[in-house]
């Protein structure tokens, strides 16, 4: 009579000073070169970033830039150059989309027009600025032009109230356009343009007149 039992010896792995028992199946796979099947990848900290950080959206930065545009007077102490020197995409896009929403008046085509004018109008200002010798990037122009639509958004509810008074409505529209154009021009038109400043300020002013005409339904 033959009797007895066969036992497998445990294999121990030394991981960082600690011994961990390894099963027979694990040992078998490792011996035949399939140990990679048992490897577990560590979680990458970058994969656990919040959504806003993943999309490179800084709400505090956007809020500060909004205040810089709405209050362009140097005496208020804002570092307005951050709007130009640290451009972002999501803030201006949100402003342009919001302006598009309040400009609907039942005609959805105006949304695509406003976005198109924002992109290609900014491109025109950028090309003109480079021709005149300005050191500015397209992303900077895109951000400044987008953020500077905020004054037109501010006057929109006022126009709804005084719309029946033509003179008052016209004055408010002019005020809004001058406000937006001044806010954008003071950031884009630097000292490097010298005597050529009107050549860049004028198209910026016309651009915001066109934005306002899209809002009023023209």
CSV table of C-alpha atoms in Angstrom, one decimal:
chain,number,residue,atom,x,y,z
A,1,UNK,CA,0.0,0.0,0.0
A,2,UNK,CA,1.2,3.4,-1.0
A,3,UNK,CA,-0.1,6.4,1.0
A,4,UNK,CA,1.0,9.9,1.6
A,5,UNK,CA,0.5,13.4,0.4
A,6,UNK,CA,2.3,15.8,-1.9
A,7,UNK,CA,2.5,19.4,-0.8
A,8,UNK,CA,3.9,22.3,-2.7
A,9,UNK,CA,6.3,24.6,-1.2
A,10,UNK,CA,5.3,28.2,-0.8
A,11,UNK,CA,7.3,30.7,-2.8
A,12,UNK,CA,8.0,34.0,-1.0
A,13,UNK,CA,8.7,37.3,-2.7
A,14,UNK,CA,10.7,39.9,-1.0
A,15,UNK,CA,8.9,43.2,-1.7
A,16,UNK,CA,10.4,46.2,0.1
A,17,UNK,CA,11.5,44.1,3.1
A,18,UNK,CA,8.2,42.2,3.4
A,19,UNK,CA,7.7,38.5,2.4
A,20,UNK,CA,4.5,37.7,0.5
A,21,UNK,CA,3.4,34.1,-0.2
A,22,UNK,CA,2.9,33.3,-3.8
A,23,UNK,CA,0.4,30.6,-5.0
A,24,UNK,CA,1.3,27.7,-7.2
A,25,UNK,CA,-0.6,29.2,-10.2
A,26,UNK,CA,1.3,32.4,-9.9
A,27,UNK,CA,4.6,30.7,-9.7
A,28,UNK,CA,3.7,28.6,-12.8
A,29,UNK,CA,2.8,31.7,-14.8
A,30,UNK,CA,6.0,33.5,-13.8
A,31,UNK,CA,8.2,30.5,-14.6
A,32,UNK,CA,6.8,30.4,-18.2
A,33,UNK,CA,7.1,34.1,-18.9
A,34,UNK,CA,3.5,35.1,-18.3
A,35,UNK,CA,4.1,37.1,-15.1
A,36,UNK,CA,3.2,40.3,-16.9
A,37,UNK,CA,-0.4,39.1,-16.7
A,38,UNK,CA,-0.3,39.5,-13.0
A,39,UNK,CA,1.1,43.0,-12.9
A,40,UNK,CA,-1.1,45.8,-11.6
A,41,UNK,CA,-0.5,49.3,-12.7
A,42,UNK,CA,-0.5,52.0,-10.0
A,43,UNK,CA,-3.0,54.8,-10.3
A,44,UNK,CA,-1.6,57.8,-12.0
A,45,UNK,CA,-2.3,61.0,-9.9
A,46,UNK,CA,-2.8,62.9,-13.1
A,47,UNK,CA,-5.8,60.8,-14.0
A,48,UNK,CA,-7.6,61.9,-10.9
A,49,UNK,CA,-7.6,65.6,-11.6
A,50,UNK,CA,-10.8,67.6,-11.2
A,51,UNK,CA,-12.7,68.3,-14.5
A,52,UNK,CA,-12.0,72.0,-14.4
A,53,UNK,CA,-8.3,71.5,-13.9
A,54,UNK,CA,-8.3,68.8,-16.7
A,55,UNK,CA,-9.9,71.4,-19.1
A,56,UNK,CA,-7.5,74.1,-17.9
A,57,UNK,CA,-10.4,76.3,-16.6
A,58,UNK,CA,-9.5,78.7,-13.8
A,59,UNK,CA,-12.7,80.3,-12.5
A,60,UNK,CA,-10.9,82.8,-10.3
A,61,UNK,CA,-8.7,83.9,-13.2
A,62,UNK,CA,-11.8,84.3,-15.4
A,63,UNK,CA,-13.6,86.3,-12.7
A,64,UNK,CA,-10.6,88.6,-12.3
A,65,UNK,CA,-10.4,89.2,-16.1
A,66,UNK,CA,-14.1,90.0,-16.2
A,67,UNK,CA,-13.6,92.7,-13.5
A,68,UNK,CA,-10.6,94.1,-15.5
A,69,UNK,CA,-12.8,94.5,-18.6
A,70,UNK,CA,-15.8,95.9,-16.9
A,71,UNK,CA,-13.7,98.4,-14.9
A,72,UNK,CA,-11.0,99.5,-17.3
A,73,UNK,CA,-10.0,102.7,-15.4
A,74,UNK,CA,-6.4,102.5,-14.3
A,75,UNK,CA,-7.2,104.3,-11.1
A,76,UNK,CA,-9.1,101.2,-9.8
A,77,UNK,CA,-5.8,99.3,-9.4
A,78,UNK,CA,-6.5,96.2,-11.5
A,79,UNK,CA,-3.6,94.6,-13.4
A,80,UNK,CA,-5.4,94.7,-16.7
A,81,UNK,CA,-2.5,93.4,-18.7
A,82,UNK,CA,-3.2,89.9,-17.4
A,83,UNK,CA,-6.2,89.8,-19.9
A,84,UNK,CA,-3.7,90.2,-22.8
A,85,UNK,CA,-0.6,88.6,-21.4
A,86,UNK,CA,-2.3,85.5,-20.0
A,87,UNK,CA,-4.9,84.6,-22.6
A,88,UNK,CA,-7.4,81.8,-22.1
A,89,UNK,CA,-10.1,80.3,-24.4
A,90,UNK,CA,-12.9,79.2,-22.2
A,91,UNK,CA,-13.6,82.6,-20.6
A,92,UNK,CA,-14.0,84.5,-23.9
A,93,UNK,CA,-16.0,81.7,-25.4
A,94,UNK,CA,-18.4,81.7,-22.5
A,95,UNK,CA,-18.8,85.5,-22.9
A,96,UNK,CA,-19.4,85.2,-26.6
A,97,UNK,CA,-21.9,82.4,-26.2
A,98,UNK,CA,-23.8,84.3,-23.5
A,99,UNK,CA,-23.9,87.4,-25.8
A,100,UNK,CA,-25.2,85.1,-28.6
A,101,UNK,CA,-28.0,83.7,-26.3
A,102,UNK,CA,-29.3,87.2,-25.4
A,103,UNK,CA,-29.2,88.2,-29.1
A,104,UNK,CA,-31.4,85.4,-30.3
A,105,UNK,CA,-34.8,87.2,-30.7
A,106,UNK,CA,-36.1,83.9,-32.3
A,107,UNK,CA,-33.5,83.9,-35.0
A,108,UNK,CA,-30.9,81.2,-34.2
A,109,UNK,CA,-28.7,82.2,-37.2
A,110,UNK,CA,-27.3,85.1,-35.1
A,111,UNK,CA,-25.4,82.7,-32.8
A,112,UNK,CA,-23.3,81.4,-35.7
A,113,UNK,CA,-22.8,84.9,-37.0
A,114,UNK,CA,-21.6,86.2,-33.6
A,115,UNK,CA,-19.1,83.3,-33.2
A,116,UNK,CA,-17.9,83.8,-36.8
A,117,UNK,CA,-17.4,87.5,-36.4
A,118,UNK,CA,-15.6,86.9,-33.1
A,119,UNK,CA,-13.1,84.5,-34.7
A,120,UNK,CA,-12.6,86.2,-38.0
A,121,UNK,CA,-12.9,89.8,-36.6
A,122,UNK,CA,-10.2,88.9,-34.1
A,123,UNK,CA,-8.1,87.5,-36.9
A,124,UNK,CA,-8.5,90.8,-38.9
A,125,UNK,CA,-7.4,92.8,-35.8
A,126,UNK,CA,-4.5,90.5,-35.3
A,127,UNK,CA,-3.2,90.7,-38.9
A,128,UNK,CA,-3.6,94.5,-38.8
A,129,UNK,CA,-1.7,94.8,-35.5
A,130,UNK,CA,1.1,92.6,-36.9
A,131,UNK,CA,1.3,94.7,-40.1
A,132,UNK,CA,1.5,97.9,-38.0
A,133,UNK,CA,4.4,96.4,-36.0
A,134,UNK,CA,2.6,95.2,-32.9
A,135,UNK,CA,3.9,92.2,-30.9
A,136,UNK,CA,0.7,90.4,-30.2
A,137,UNK,CA,-0.5,86.8,-30.6
A,138,UNK,CA,-3.8,85.7,-32.1
A,139,UNK,CA,-4.8,84.0,-28.9
A,140,UNK,CA,-4.3,87.3,-27.0
A,141,UNK,CA,-6.5,89.2,-29.5
A,142,UNK,CA,-9.2,86.5,-29.4
A,143,UNK,CA,-9.3,86.6,-25.6
A,144,UNK,CA,-9.4,90.4,-25.4
A,145,UNK,CA,-12.1,90.8,-28.1
A,146,UNK,CA,-14.2,88.1,-26.4
A,147,UNK,CA,-13.9,89.5,-22.9
A,148,UNK,CA,-14.6,93.0,-24.1
A,149,UNK,CA,-18.1,92.0,-25.2
A,150,UNK,CA,-19.1,92.2,-21.5
A,151,UNK,CA,-20.1,95.9,-21.7
A,152,UNK,CA,-22.6,95.1,-24.4
A,153,UNK,CA,-24.0,92.4,-22.2
A,154,UNK,CA,-24.3,94.9,-19.4
A,155,UNK,CA,-26.3,97.4,-21.4
A,156,UNK,CA,-28.6,94.7,-22.9
A,157,UNK,CA,-31.2,94.7,-20.0
A,158,UNK,CA,-31.1,98.5,-20.0
A,159,UNK,CA,-32.0,98.6,-23.7
A,160,UNK,CA,-35.0,96.4,-22.9
A,161,UNK,CA,-36.3,99.0,-20.5
A,162,UNK,CA,-35.6,102.2,-22.5
A,163,UNK,CA,-36.1,100.7,-25.9
A,164,UNK,CA,-39.2,102.9,-26.6
A,165,UNK,CA,-37.1,106.1,-26.0
A,166,UNK,CA,-35.1,106.4,-29.2
A,167,UNK,CA,-32.7,109.1,-28.1
A,168,UNK,CA,-31.9,107.5,-24.7
A,169,UNK,CA,-31.6,104.1,-26.4
A,170,UNK,CA,-29.1,105.5,-28.9
A,171,UNK,CA,-27.0,107.1,-26.2
A,172,UNK,CA,-26.8,103.9,-24.2
A,173,UNK,CA,-25.8,102.0,-27.3
A,174,UNK,CA,-23.0,104.5,-28.0
A,175,UNK,CA,-21.9,104.3,-24.4
A,176,UNK,CA,-21.8,100.5,-24.6
A,177,UNK,CA,-19.8,100.5,-27.8
A,178,UNK,CA,-17.3,103.1,-26.6
A,179,UNK,CA,-17.0,101.1,-23.3
A,180,UNK,CA,-16.3,97.9,-25.1
A,181,UNK,CA,-14.0,99.4,-27.7
A,182,UNK,CA,-12.0,101.4,-25.0
A,183,UNK,CA,-11.6,98.2,-22.9
A,184,UNK,CA,-10.3,96.3,-25.9
A,185,UNK,CA,-8.2,99.0,-27.4
A,186,UNK,CA,-6.5,99.9,-24.1
A,187,UNK,CA,-5.2,96.3,-23.9
A,188,UNK,CA,-4.3,95.8,-27.6
A,189,UNK,CA,-3.1,99.2,-28.7
A,190,UNK,CA,0.3,99.6,-27.0
A,191,UNK,CA,3.0,102.3,-27.2
A,192,UNK,CA,4.7,100.4,-30.0
A,193,UNK,CA,2.1,101.7,-32.4
A,194,UNK,CA,3.0,105.3,-31.7
A,195,UNK,CA,1.2,107.5,-34.3
A,196,UNK,CA,-0.6,104.5,-35.9
A,197,UNK,CA,-3.0,104.0,-33.0
A,198,UNK,CA,-6.1,105.3,-34.9
A,199,UNK,CA,-5.5,102.6,-37.6
A,200,UNK,CA,-6.1,99.9,-35.0
A,201,UNK,CA,-8.6,101.6,-32.7
A,202,UNK,CA,-11.0,102.4,-35.6
A,203,UNK,CA,-11.5,98.8,-36.8
A,204,UNK,CA,-12.0,97.7,-33.1
A,205,UNK,CA,-14.7,100.3,-32.7
A,206,UNK,CA,-16.4,99.1,-36.0
A,207,UNK,CA,-16.2,95.5,-34.8
A,208,UNK,CA,-18.2,96.3,-31.7
A,209,UNK,CA,-20.7,98.3,-33.7
A,210,UNK,CA,-21.3,95.2,-35.8
A,211,UNK,CA,-21.7,93.0,-32.6
A,212,UNK,CA,-24.3,95.5,-31.4
A,213,UNK,CA,-26.1,95.4,-34.7
A,214,UNK,CA,-26.4,91.7,-34.4
A,215,UNK,CA,-27.8,92.0,-31.0
A,216,UNK,CA,-30.5,94.6,-32.0
A,217,UNK,CA,-31.6,92.3,-34.9
A,218,UNK,CA,-30.2,94.3,-37.9
